[in-house]
PDB file of C-alpha atoms and ligand atoms in Angstrom:
ATOM      1  CA  UNK B   1      34.190  53.244 -37.703  1.00  0.00           C
ATOM      2  CA  UNK B   2      37.005  50.697 -37.491  1.00  0.00           C
ATOM      3  CA  UNK B   3      36.592  50.507 -33.702  1.00  0.00           C
ATOM      4  CA  UNK B   4      32.835  50.049 -34.054  1.00  0.00           C
ATOM      5  CA  UNK B   5      33.444  47.215 -36.538  1.00  0.00           C
ATOM      6  CA  UNK B   6      35.809  45.404 -34.151  1.00  0.00           C
ATOM      7  CA  UNK B   7      33.440  45.961 -31.234  1.00  0.00           C
ATOM      8  CA  UNK B   8      30.568  44.465 -33.201  1.00  0.00           C
ATOM      9  CA  UNK B   9      32.779  41.557 -34.306  1.00  0.00           C
ATOM     10  CA  UNK B  10      33.879  40.987 -30.736  1.00  0.00           C
ATOM     11  CA  UNK B  11      30.276  40.869 -29.447  1.00  0.00           C
ATOM     12  CA  UNK B  12      29.351  38.502 -32.266  1.00  0.00           C
ATOM     13  CA  UNK B  13      32.288  36.219 -31.500  1.00  0.00           C
ATOM     14  CA  UNK B  14      31.455  36.220 -27.799  1.00  0.00           C
ATOM     15  CA  UNK B  15      27.854  35.347 -28.582  1.00  0.00           C
ATOM     16  CA  UNK B  16      28.975  32.429 -30.727  1.00  0.00           C
ATOM     17  CA  UNK B  17      31.260  31.159 -27.955  1.00  0.00           C
ATOM     18  CA  UNK B  18      28.494  31.644 -25.368  1.00  0.00           C
ATOM     19  CA  UNK B  19      25.929  29.977 -27.590  1.00  0.00           C
ATOM     20  CA  UNK B  20      28.312  27.091 -28.271  1.00  0.00           C
ATOM     21  CA  UNK B  21      28.986  26.784 -24.575  1.00  0.00           C
ATOM     22  CA  UNK B  22      25.283  26.769 -23.740  1.00  0.00           C
ATOM     23  CA  UNK B  23      24.640  24.355 -26.527  1.00  0.00           C
ATOM     24  CA  UNK B  24      27.336  22.058 -25.146  1.00  0.00           C
ATOM     25  CA  UNK B  25      25.872  22.342 -21.668  1.00  0.00           C
ATOM     26  CA  UNK B  26      22.435  21.460 -22.980  1.00  0.00           C
ATOM     27  CA  UNK B  27      23.871  18.500 -24.832  1.00  0.00           C
ATOM     28  CA  UNK B  28      25.680  17.346 -21.720  1.00  0.00           C
ATOM     29  CA  UNK B  29      22.479  17.555 -19.636  1.00  0.00           C
ATOM     30  CA  UNK B  30      20.607  15.478 -22.157  1.00  0.00           C
ATOM     31  CA  UNK B  31      23.400  12.939 -22.232  1.00  0.00           C
ATOM     32  CA  UNK B  32      23.410  12.378 -18.456  1.00  0.00           C
ATOM     33  CA  UNK B  33      22.439   8.711 -18.153  1.00  0.00           C
ATOM     34  CA  UNK B  34      19.039   8.454 -16.482  1.00  0.00           C
ATOM     35  CA  UNK B  35      17.676   5.212 -15.036  1.00  0.00           C
ATOM     36  CA  UNK B  36      15.617   3.567 -17.721  1.00  0.00           C
ATOM     37  CA  UNK B  37      14.802   0.331 -15.930  1.00  0.00           C
ATOM     38  CA  UNK B  38      13.317  -0.171 -12.502  1.00  0.00           C
ATOM     39  CA  UNK B  39      16.095  -2.610 -11.683  1.00  0.00           C
ATOM     40  CA  UNK B  40      18.564   0.262 -11.625  1.00  0.00           C
ATOM     41  CA  UNK B  41      16.767   2.013  -8.790  1.00  0.00           C
ATOM     42  CA  UNK B  42      15.648  -1.067  -6.895  1.00  0.00           C
ATOM     43  CA  UNK B  43      17.959  -1.395  -3.950  1.00  0.00           C
ATOM     44  CA  UNK B  44      17.322  -4.715  -2.337  1.00  0.00           C
ATOM     45  CA  UNK B  45      15.274  -7.822  -1.769  1.00  0.00           C
ATOM     46  CA  UNK B  46      12.233  -8.267   0.476  1.00  0.00           C
ATOM     47  CA  UNK B  47      14.084 -10.828   2.614  1.00  0.00           C
ATOM     48  CA  UNK B  48      16.760  -8.245   3.435  1.00  0.00           C
ATOM     49  CA  UNK B  49      14.214  -6.074   5.244  1.00  0.00           C
ATOM     50  CA  UNK B  50      14.113  -6.608   9.010  1.00  0.00           C
ATOM     51  CA  UNK B  51      12.377  -4.671  11.731  1.00  0.00           C
ATOM     52  CA  UNK B  52      14.406  -3.380  14.650  1.00  0.00           C
ATOM     53  CA  UNK B  53      14.373  -5.760  17.642  1.00  0.00           C
ATOM     54  CA  UNK B  54      10.975  -5.653  19.318  1.00  0.00           C
ATOM     55  CA  UNK B  55       7.675  -7.448  19.769  1.00  0.00           C
ATOM     56  CA  UNK B  56       6.679  -7.514  16.105  1.00  0.00           C
ATOM     57  CA  UNK B  57       8.523  -8.501  12.935  1.00  0.00           C
ATOM     58  CA  UNK B  58       7.316  -7.676   9.427  1.00  0.00           C
ATOM     59  CA  UNK B  59       5.580 -10.403   7.478  1.00  0.00           C
ATOM     60  CA  UNK B  60       7.585 -12.132   4.767  1.00  0.00           C
ATOM     61  CA  UNK B  61       6.639 -10.867   1.324  1.00  0.00           C
ATOM     62  CA  UNK B  62       5.473 -13.945  -0.608  1.00  0.00           C
ATOM     63  CA  UNK B  63       6.932 -12.705  -3.913  1.00  0.00           C
ATOM     64  CA  UNK B  64       9.780 -10.558  -5.254  1.00  0.00           C
ATOM     65  CA  UNK B  65       9.434  -6.789  -5.631  1.00  0.00           C
ATOM     66  CA  UNK B  66       8.647  -7.233  -9.317  1.00  0.00           C
ATOM     67  CA  UNK B  67       6.211 -10.083  -8.627  1.00  0.00           C
ATOM     68  CA  UNK B  68       3.097  -7.952  -9.059  1.00  0.00           C
ATOM     69  CA  UNK B  69       4.287  -5.953 -12.073  1.00  0.00           C
ATOM     70  CA  UNK B  70       2.982  -4.390 -14.184  1.00  0.00           C
ATOM     71  CA  UNK B  71      -0.107  -3.800 -12.010  1.00  0.00           C
ATOM     72  CA  UNK B  72       2.022  -2.782  -9.025  1.00  0.00           C
ATOM     73  CA  UNK B  73       5.587  -2.094 -10.065  1.00  0.00           C
ATOM     74  CA  UNK B  74       8.835  -2.786  -8.228  1.00  0.00           C
ATOM     75  CA  UNK B  75       9.478   0.718  -6.969  1.00  0.00           C
ATOM     76  CA  UNK B  76       5.985   1.045  -5.515  1.00  0.00           C
ATOM     77  CA  UNK B  77       6.139  -2.339  -3.824  1.00  0.00           C
ATOM     78  CA  UNK B  78       9.640  -1.852  -2.505  1.00  0.00           C
ATOM     79  CA  UNK B  79       8.866   1.594  -1.107  1.00  0.00           C
ATOM     80  CA  UNK B  80       5.614   0.412   0.404  1.00  0.00           C
ATOM     81  CA  UNK B  81       7.101  -2.687   2.013  1.00  0.00           C
ATOM     82  CA  UNK B  82      10.611  -1.617   2.982  1.00  0.00           C
ATOM     83  CA  UNK B  83       9.830   1.985   3.952  1.00  0.00           C
ATOM     84  CA  UNK B  84       6.196   2.553   4.943  1.00  0.00           C
ATOM     85  CA  UNK B  85       5.411  -0.856   6.429  1.00  0.00           C
ATOM     86  CA  UNK B  86       8.809  -1.155   8.097  1.00  0.00           C
ATOM     87  CA  UNK B  87       8.390   2.282   9.685  1.00  0.00           C
ATOM     88  CA  UNK B  88       4.970   1.423  11.110  1.00  0.00           C
ATOM     89  CA  UNK B  89       6.435  -1.776  12.540  1.00  0.00           C
ATOM     90  CA  UNK B  90       9.469  -0.123  14.133  1.00  0.00           C
ATOM     91  CA  UNK B  91       7.333   2.670  15.552  1.00  0.00           C
ATOM     92  CA  UNK B  92       4.817   0.198  16.979  1.00  0.00           C
ATOM     93  CA  UNK B  93       7.615  -1.704  18.699  1.00  0.00           C
ATOM     94  CA  UNK B  94       8.875   1.543  20.233  1.00  0.00           C
ATOM     95  CA  UNK B  95       5.408   2.616  21.365  1.00  0.00           C
ATOM     96  CA  UNK B  96       4.611  -0.612  23.199  1.00  0.00           C
ATOM     97  CA  UNK B  97       8.059  -1.234  24.720  1.00  0.00           C
ATOM     98  CA  UNK B  98       7.752  -1.489  28.515  1.00  0.00           C
ATOM     99  CA  UNK B  99       3.970  -0.998  28.419  1.00  0.00           C
ATOM    100  CA  UNK B 100       1.037  -3.331  29.124  1.00  0.00           C
ATOM    101  CA  UNK B 101       0.956  -4.086  25.384  1.00  0.00           C
ATOM    102  CA  UNK B 102       4.547  -5.251  25.023  1.00  0.00           C
ATOM    103  CA  UNK B 103       3.665  -8.948  24.814  1.00  0.00           C
ATOM    104  CA  UNK B 104       0.046  -8.663  23.680  1.00  0.00           C
ATOM    105  CA  UNK B 105      -1.281  -9.971  20.353  1.00  0.00           C
ATOM    106  CA  UNK B 106      -1.809  -7.177  17.816  1.00  0.00           C
ATOM    107  CA  UNK B 107      -5.562  -7.839  17.724  1.00  0.00           C
ATOM    108  CA  UNK B 108      -5.809  -7.209  21.476  1.00  0.00           C
ATOM    109  CA  UNK B 109      -3.791  -4.023  21.191  1.00  0.00           C
ATOM    110  CA  UNK B 110      -6.113  -2.729  18.477  1.00  0.00           C
ATOM    111  CA  UNK B 111      -9.270  -3.588  20.415  1.00  0.00           C
ATOM    112  CA  UNK B 112      -8.038  -2.059  23.661  1.00  0.00           C
ATOM    113  CA  UNK B 113      -5.922   0.924  22.676  1.00  0.00           C
ATOM    114  CA  UNK B 114      -6.895   4.455  23.675  1.00  0.00           C
ATOM    115  CA  UNK B 115      -7.923   6.252  20.483  1.00  0.00           C
ATOM    116  CA  UNK B 116      -6.469   9.463  21.915  1.00  0.00           C
ATOM    117  CA  UNK B 117      -3.046   7.834  21.805  1.00  0.00           C
ATOM    118  CA  UNK B 118      -2.399   8.964  18.242  1.00  0.00           C
ATOM    119  CA  UNK B 119       1.035   7.357  17.841  1.00  0.00           C
ATOM    120  CA  UNK B 120      -0.055   3.933  19.022  1.00  0.00           C
ATOM    121  CA  UNK B 121      -3.294   4.123  17.028  1.00  0.00           C
ATOM    122  CA  UNK B 122      -1.532   5.034  13.804  1.00  0.00           C
ATOM    123  CA  UNK B 123       1.333   2.576  14.106  1.00  0.00           C
ATOM    124  CA  UNK B 124      -0.576  -0.413  15.485  1.00  0.00           C
ATOM    125  CA  UNK B 125      -3.141   0.082  12.717  1.00  0.00           C
ATOM    126  CA  UNK B 126      -0.434   0.607  10.131  1.00  0.00           C
ATOM    127  CA  UNK B 127       1.335  -2.574  11.184  1.00  0.00           C
ATOM    128  CA  UNK B 128      -1.789  -4.764  11.217  1.00  0.00           C
ATOM    129  CA  UNK B 129      -3.288  -3.335   8.020  1.00  0.00           C
ATOM    130  CA  UNK B 130      -0.125  -3.724   5.981  1.00  0.00           C
ATOM    131  CA  UNK B 131       0.572  -7.201   7.333  1.00  0.00           C
ATOM    132  CA  UNK B 132      -2.826  -8.250   5.999  1.00  0.00           C
ATOM    133  CA  UNK B 133      -2.403  -6.331   2.721  1.00  0.00           C
ATOM    134  CA  UNK B 134       0.909  -7.953   1.819  1.00  0.00           C
ATOM    135  CA  UNK B 135      -0.473 -11.391   2.651  1.00  0.00           C
ATOM    136  CA  UNK B 136      -3.538 -11.273   0.439  1.00  0.00           C
ATOM    137  CA  UNK B 137      -1.836 -10.370  -2.839  1.00  0.00           C
ATOM    138  CA  UNK B 138      -0.679 -12.790  -5.514  1.00  0.00           C
ATOM    139  CA  UNK B 139       0.623 -12.409  -9.056  1.00  0.00           C
ATOM    140  CA  UNK B 140      -1.914 -14.832 -10.523  1.00  0.00           C
ATOM    141  CA  UNK B 141      -5.579 -13.860 -10.833  1.00  0.00           C
ATOM    142  CA  UNK B 142      -7.916 -16.024  -8.744  1.00  0.00           C
ATOM    143  CA  UNK B 143     -11.578 -16.238  -7.801  1.00  0.00           C
ATOM    144  CA  UNK B 144     -13.043 -17.311  -4.438  1.00  0.00           C
ATOM    145  CA  UNK B 145     -13.526 -21.030  -3.885  1.00  0.00           C
ATOM    146  CA  UNK B 146     -14.643 -23.419  -1.178  1.00  0.00           C
ATOM    147  CA  UNK B 147     -16.329 -22.100   1.982  1.00  0.00           C
ATOM    148  CA  UNK B 148     -15.779 -18.454   1.161  1.00  0.00           C
ATOM    149  CA  UNK B 149     -17.311 -18.743  -2.312  1.00  0.00           C
ATOM    150  CA  UNK B 150     -20.460 -20.331  -0.838  1.00  0.00           C
ATOM    151  CA  UNK B 151     -20.791 -17.629   1.794  1.00  0.00           C
ATOM    152  CA  UNK B 152     -20.264 -14.827  -0.731  1.00  0.00           C
ATOM    153  CA  UNK B 153     -23.010 -16.239  -2.938  1.00  0.00           C
ATOM    154  CA  UNK B 154     -25.310 -16.662   0.030  1.00  0.00           C
ATOM    155  CA  UNK B 155     -24.700 -13.266   1.628  1.00  0.00           C
ATOM    156  CA  UNK B 156     -24.086 -10.990  -1.377  1.00  0.00           C
ATOM    157  CA  UNK B 157     -26.091 -12.867  -4.015  1.00  0.00           C
ATOM    158  CA  UNK B 158     -23.017 -13.369  -6.203  1.00  0.00           C
ATOM    159  CA  UNK B 159     -19.292 -12.691  -6.447  1.00  0.00           C
ATOM    160  CA  UNK B 160     -20.098  -9.912  -8.935  1.00  0.00           C
ATOM    161  CA  UNK B 161     -22.258  -8.182  -6.340  1.00  0.00           C
ATOM    162  CA  UNK B 162     -19.458  -8.307  -3.780  1.00  0.00           C
ATOM    163  CA  UNK B 163     -17.018  -6.982  -6.386  1.00  0.00           C
ATOM    164  CA  UNK B 164     -19.306  -4.062  -7.257  1.00  0.00           C
ATOM    165  CA  UNK B 165     -19.854  -3.159  -3.612  1.00  0.00           C
ATOM    166  CA  UNK B 166     -16.166  -3.421  -2.716  1.00  0.00           C
ATOM    167  CA  UNK B 167     -15.001  -1.372  -5.689  1.00  0.00           C
ATOM    168  CA  UNK B 168     -17.760   1.179  -5.193  1.00  0.00           C
ATOM    169  CA  UNK B 169     -16.736   1.758  -1.584  1.00  0.00           C
ATOM    170  CA  UNK B 170     -13.084   2.001  -2.598  1.00  0.00           C
ATOM    171  CA  UNK B 171     -13.806   4.555  -5.306  1.00  0.00           C
ATOM    172  CA  UNK B 172     -15.946   6.599  -2.912  1.00  0.00           C
ATOM    173  CA  UNK B 173     -13.303   6.669  -0.163  1.00  0.00           C
ATOM    174  CA  UNK B 174     -12.129  10.252   0.190  1.00  0.00           C
ATOM    175  CA  UNK B 175      -8.572  10.708   1.375  1.00  0.00           C
ATOM    176  CA  UNK B 176      -6.351   8.120   3.006  1.00  0.00           C
ATOM    177  CA  UNK B 177      -8.000   4.978   4.289  1.00  0.00           C
ATOM    178  CA  UNK B 178      -8.939   1.375   3.705  1.00  0.00           C
ATOM    179  CA  UNK B 179     -11.841  -0.712   2.433  1.00  0.00           C
ATOM    180  CA  UNK B 180     -12.332  -4.069   4.044  1.00  0.00           C
ATOM    181  CA  UNK B 181     -14.123  -7.362   3.737  1.00  0.00           C
ATOM    182  CA  UNK B 182     -14.774  -8.358   7.343  1.00  0.00           C
ATOM    183  CA  UNK B 183     -16.447 -11.080   9.345  1.00  0.00           C
ATOM    184  CA  UNK B 184     -18.684  -9.159  11.743  1.00  0.00           C
ATOM    185  CA  UNK B 185     -19.798  -9.995  15.269  1.00  0.00           C
ATOM    186  CA  UNK B 186     -22.603 -12.207  13.936  1.00  0.00           C
ATOM    187  CA  UNK B 187     -20.270 -14.113  11.614  1.00  0.00           C
ATOM    188  CA  UNK B 188     -21.567 -12.313   8.517  1.00  0.00           C
ATOM    189  CA  UNK B 189     -19.424 -10.972   5.700  1.00  0.00           C
ATOM    190  CA  UNK B 190     -19.579  -7.195   5.320  1.00  0.00           C
ATOM    191  CA  UNK B 191     -17.806  -4.531   3.300  1.00  0.00           C
ATOM    192  CA  UNK B 192     -16.773  -1.526   5.360  1.00  0.00           C
ATOM    193  CA  UNK B 193     -14.337   1.380   5.368  1.00  0.00           C
ATOM    194  CA  UNK B 194     -12.005   3.090   7.824  1.00  0.00           C
ATOM    195  CA  UNK B 195      -9.976   6.276   7.646  1.00  0.00           C
ATOM    196  CA  UNK B 196      -6.224   6.724   7.978  1.00  0.00           C
ATOM    197  CA  UNK B 197      -4.726   3.577   9.580  1.00  0.00           C
ATOM    198  CA  UNK B 198      -7.802   2.678  11.625  1.00  0.00           C
ATOM    199  CA  UNK B 199      -9.375  -0.708  11.109  1.00  0.00           C
ATOM    200  CA  UNK B 200     -12.519  -2.657  12.015  1.00  0.00           C
ATOM    201  CA  UNK B 201     -10.975  -4.116  15.173  1.00  0.00           C
ATOM    202  CA  UNK B 202     -10.857  -0.676  16.821  1.00  0.00           C
ATOM    203  CA  UNK B 203     -13.488   0.741  19.162  1.00  0.00           C
ATOM    204  CA  UNK B 204     -14.556   3.453  16.717  1.00  0.00           C
ATOM    205  CA  UNK B 205     -15.297   1.131  13.773  1.00  0.00           C
ATOM    206  CA  UNK B 206     -18.688   1.648  12.133  1.00  0.00           C
ATOM    207  CA  UNK B 207     -18.858  -2.096  11.532  1.00  0.00           C
ATOM    208  CA  UNK B 208     -16.717  -4.063  13.931  1.00  0.00           C
ATOM    209  CA  UNK B 209     -15.251  -7.300  12.699  1.00  0.00           C
ATOM    210  CA  UNK B 210     -12.195  -9.276  11.728  1.00  0.00           C
ATOM    211  CA  UNK B 211     -10.724  -8.121   8.406  1.00  0.00           C
ATOM    212  CA  UNK B 212     -10.021 -10.910   5.932  1.00  0.00           C
ATOM    213  CA  UNK B 213      -9.213  -8.639   2.974  1.00  0.00           C
ATOM    214  CA  UNK B 214      -8.251  -4.974   2.739  1.00  0.00           C
ATOM    215  CA  UNK B 215      -7.232  -2.497   0.067  1.00  0.00           C
ATOM    216  CA  UNK B 216      -4.784   0.258   0.962  1.00  0.00           C
ATOM    217  CA  UNK B 217      -6.105   3.534  -0.473  1.00  0.00           C
ATOM    218  CA  UNK B 218      -3.256   5.721   0.693  1.00  0.00           C
ATOM    219  CA  UNK B 219      -1.576   7.425  -2.225  1.00  0.00           C
ATOM    220  CA  UNK B 220       1.736   5.747  -1.329  1.00  0.00           C
ATOM    221  CA  UNK B 221       0.141   2.446  -2.404  1.00  0.00           C
ATOM    222  CA  UNK B 222      -0.456   3.524  -5.991  1.00  0.00           C
ATOM    223  CA  UNK B 223       0.645   7.060  -6.848  1.00  0.00           C
ATOM    224  CA  UNK B 224       3.964   6.123  -8.490  1.00  0.00           C
ATOM    225  CA  UNK B 225       2.112   3.782 -10.839  1.00  0.00           C
ATOM    226  CA  UNK B 226      -1.253   5.441 -11.327  1.00  0.00           C
ATOM    227  CA  UNK B 227      -1.019   9.074 -10.134  1.00  0.00           C
ATOM    228  CA  UNK B 228      -4.632  10.331  -9.961  1.00  0.00           C
ATOM    229  CA  UNK B 229      -6.098   7.210 -11.600  1.00  0.00           C
ATOM    230  CA  UNK B 230      -7.236   5.611  -8.364  1.00  0.00           C
ATOM    231  CA  UNK B 231      -9.969   3.616 -10.089  1.00  0.00           C
ATOM    232  CA  UNK B 232      -7.387   1.908 -12.306  1.00  0.00           C
ATOM    233  CA  UNK B 233      -5.373   0.950  -9.210  1.00  0.00           C
ATOM    234  CA  UNK B 234      -8.503  -0.455  -7.547  1.00  0.00           C
ATOM    235  CA  UNK B 235      -9.296  -2.561 -10.626  1.00  0.00           C
ATOM    236  CA  UNK B 236      -5.672  -3.745 -10.807  1.00  0.00           C
ATOM    237  CA  UNK B 237      -5.581  -4.589  -7.087  1.00  0.00           C
ATOM    238  CA  UNK B 238      -8.738  -6.654  -7.386  1.00  0.00           C
ATOM    239  CA  UNK B 239      -7.068  -8.895  -9.966  1.00  0.00           C
ATOM    240  CA  UNK B 240      -4.186  -9.486  -7.548  1.00  0.00           C
ATOM    241  CA  UNK B 241      -6.269 -10.764  -4.625  1.00  0.00           C
ATOM    242  CA  UNK B 242      -5.150 -14.123  -3.267  1.00  0.00           C
ATOM    243  CA  UNK B 243      -8.629 -15.540  -2.638  1.00  0.00           C
ATOM    244  CA  UNK B 244      -7.121 -18.775  -1.387  1.00  0.00           C
ATOM    245  CA  UNK B 245      -5.492 -16.797   1.429  1.00  0.00           C
ATOM    246  CA  UNK B 246      -8.676 -14.778   2.017  1.00  0.00           C
ATOM    247  CA  UNK B 247     -10.529 -18.066   2.376  1.00  0.00           C
ATOM    248  CA  UNK B 248      -8.029 -19.157   5.051  1.00  0.00           C
ATOM    249  CA  UNK B 249      -8.527 -15.829   6.822  1.00  0.00           C
ATOM    250  CA  UNK B 250     -12.275 -16.317   6.593  1.00  0.00           C
ATOM    251  CA  UNK B 251     -12.217 -19.745   8.223  1.00  0.00           C
ATOM    252  CA  UNK B 252      -9.955 -18.450  11.005  1.00  0.00           C
ATOM    253  CA  UNK B 253     -12.157 -15.391  11.555  1.00  0.00           C
ATOM    254  CA  UNK B 254     -15.277 -17.562  11.888  1.00  0.00           C
ATOM    255  CA  UNK B 255     -13.654 -19.395  14.803  1.00  0.00           C
ATOM    256  CA  UNK B 256     -13.020 -16.068  16.536  1.00  0.00           C
ATOM    257  CA  UNK B 257     -16.495 -14.561  16.180  1.00  0.00           C
ATOM    258  CA  UNK B 258     -17.430 -15.251  19.780  1.00  0.00           C
ATOM    259  CA  UNK B 259     -14.433 -13.271  21.009  1.00  0.00           C
ATOM    260  CA  UNK B 260     -15.992  -9.989  19.885  1.00  0.00           C
TER     261      UNK B 260
HETATM  262 FE1  LIG F 301       0.262   1.557   2.796  1.00  0.00          FE
END
């Protein structure tokens, strides 16, 4: 009886020690300092990012990594710019080194490349598409003006109509791809889509043209901020469009129509 009492007491004491130990462990886990601000996990500045030596360099980001927050937050922008875009650029430079494309303009590479060359197709597209994407964003909401505004009204009926069509195409896009506003072979504005990293300059484009605006619909562009809420990302992106820059692209594209 005495032995049974001490055995029971011993088990009870062990349980208390074990429970206390577990409790302490749980407390310690909870107390591990987790990053609470994006600044703690942001590792650099856009200007610090450089492509490896080669034909193409990445475009300068016209704002800081937190410049588009809260619509597109620092971690998303940093990852997109300094990882995804940089990788496409480095890979493109490797793919064209010592080939006929080594000193060619990116537009020519895209128009001429063999679509069966998967690496060149993906990386040349990825480089061009992201270069455009990062150049047509701005922290301050704008609306089209000048030549572009007139053409939008003339060809779409109104800016609202263009907005509806663009957003509708973006929401319909299944899987990774892009939606574009392009100047087609006749000099007309059109909304069109491409899959993966293809774009309207390539031979397989449904509507060929020069992109003047594009939305990246790959999950890496929005998943950290919006998860499955793609529509919210599309609406947020649309408020970040630098229409002044798109207007510049438009005027340049019009001068190149005859080259198609
Ligand atoms: Fe992207």
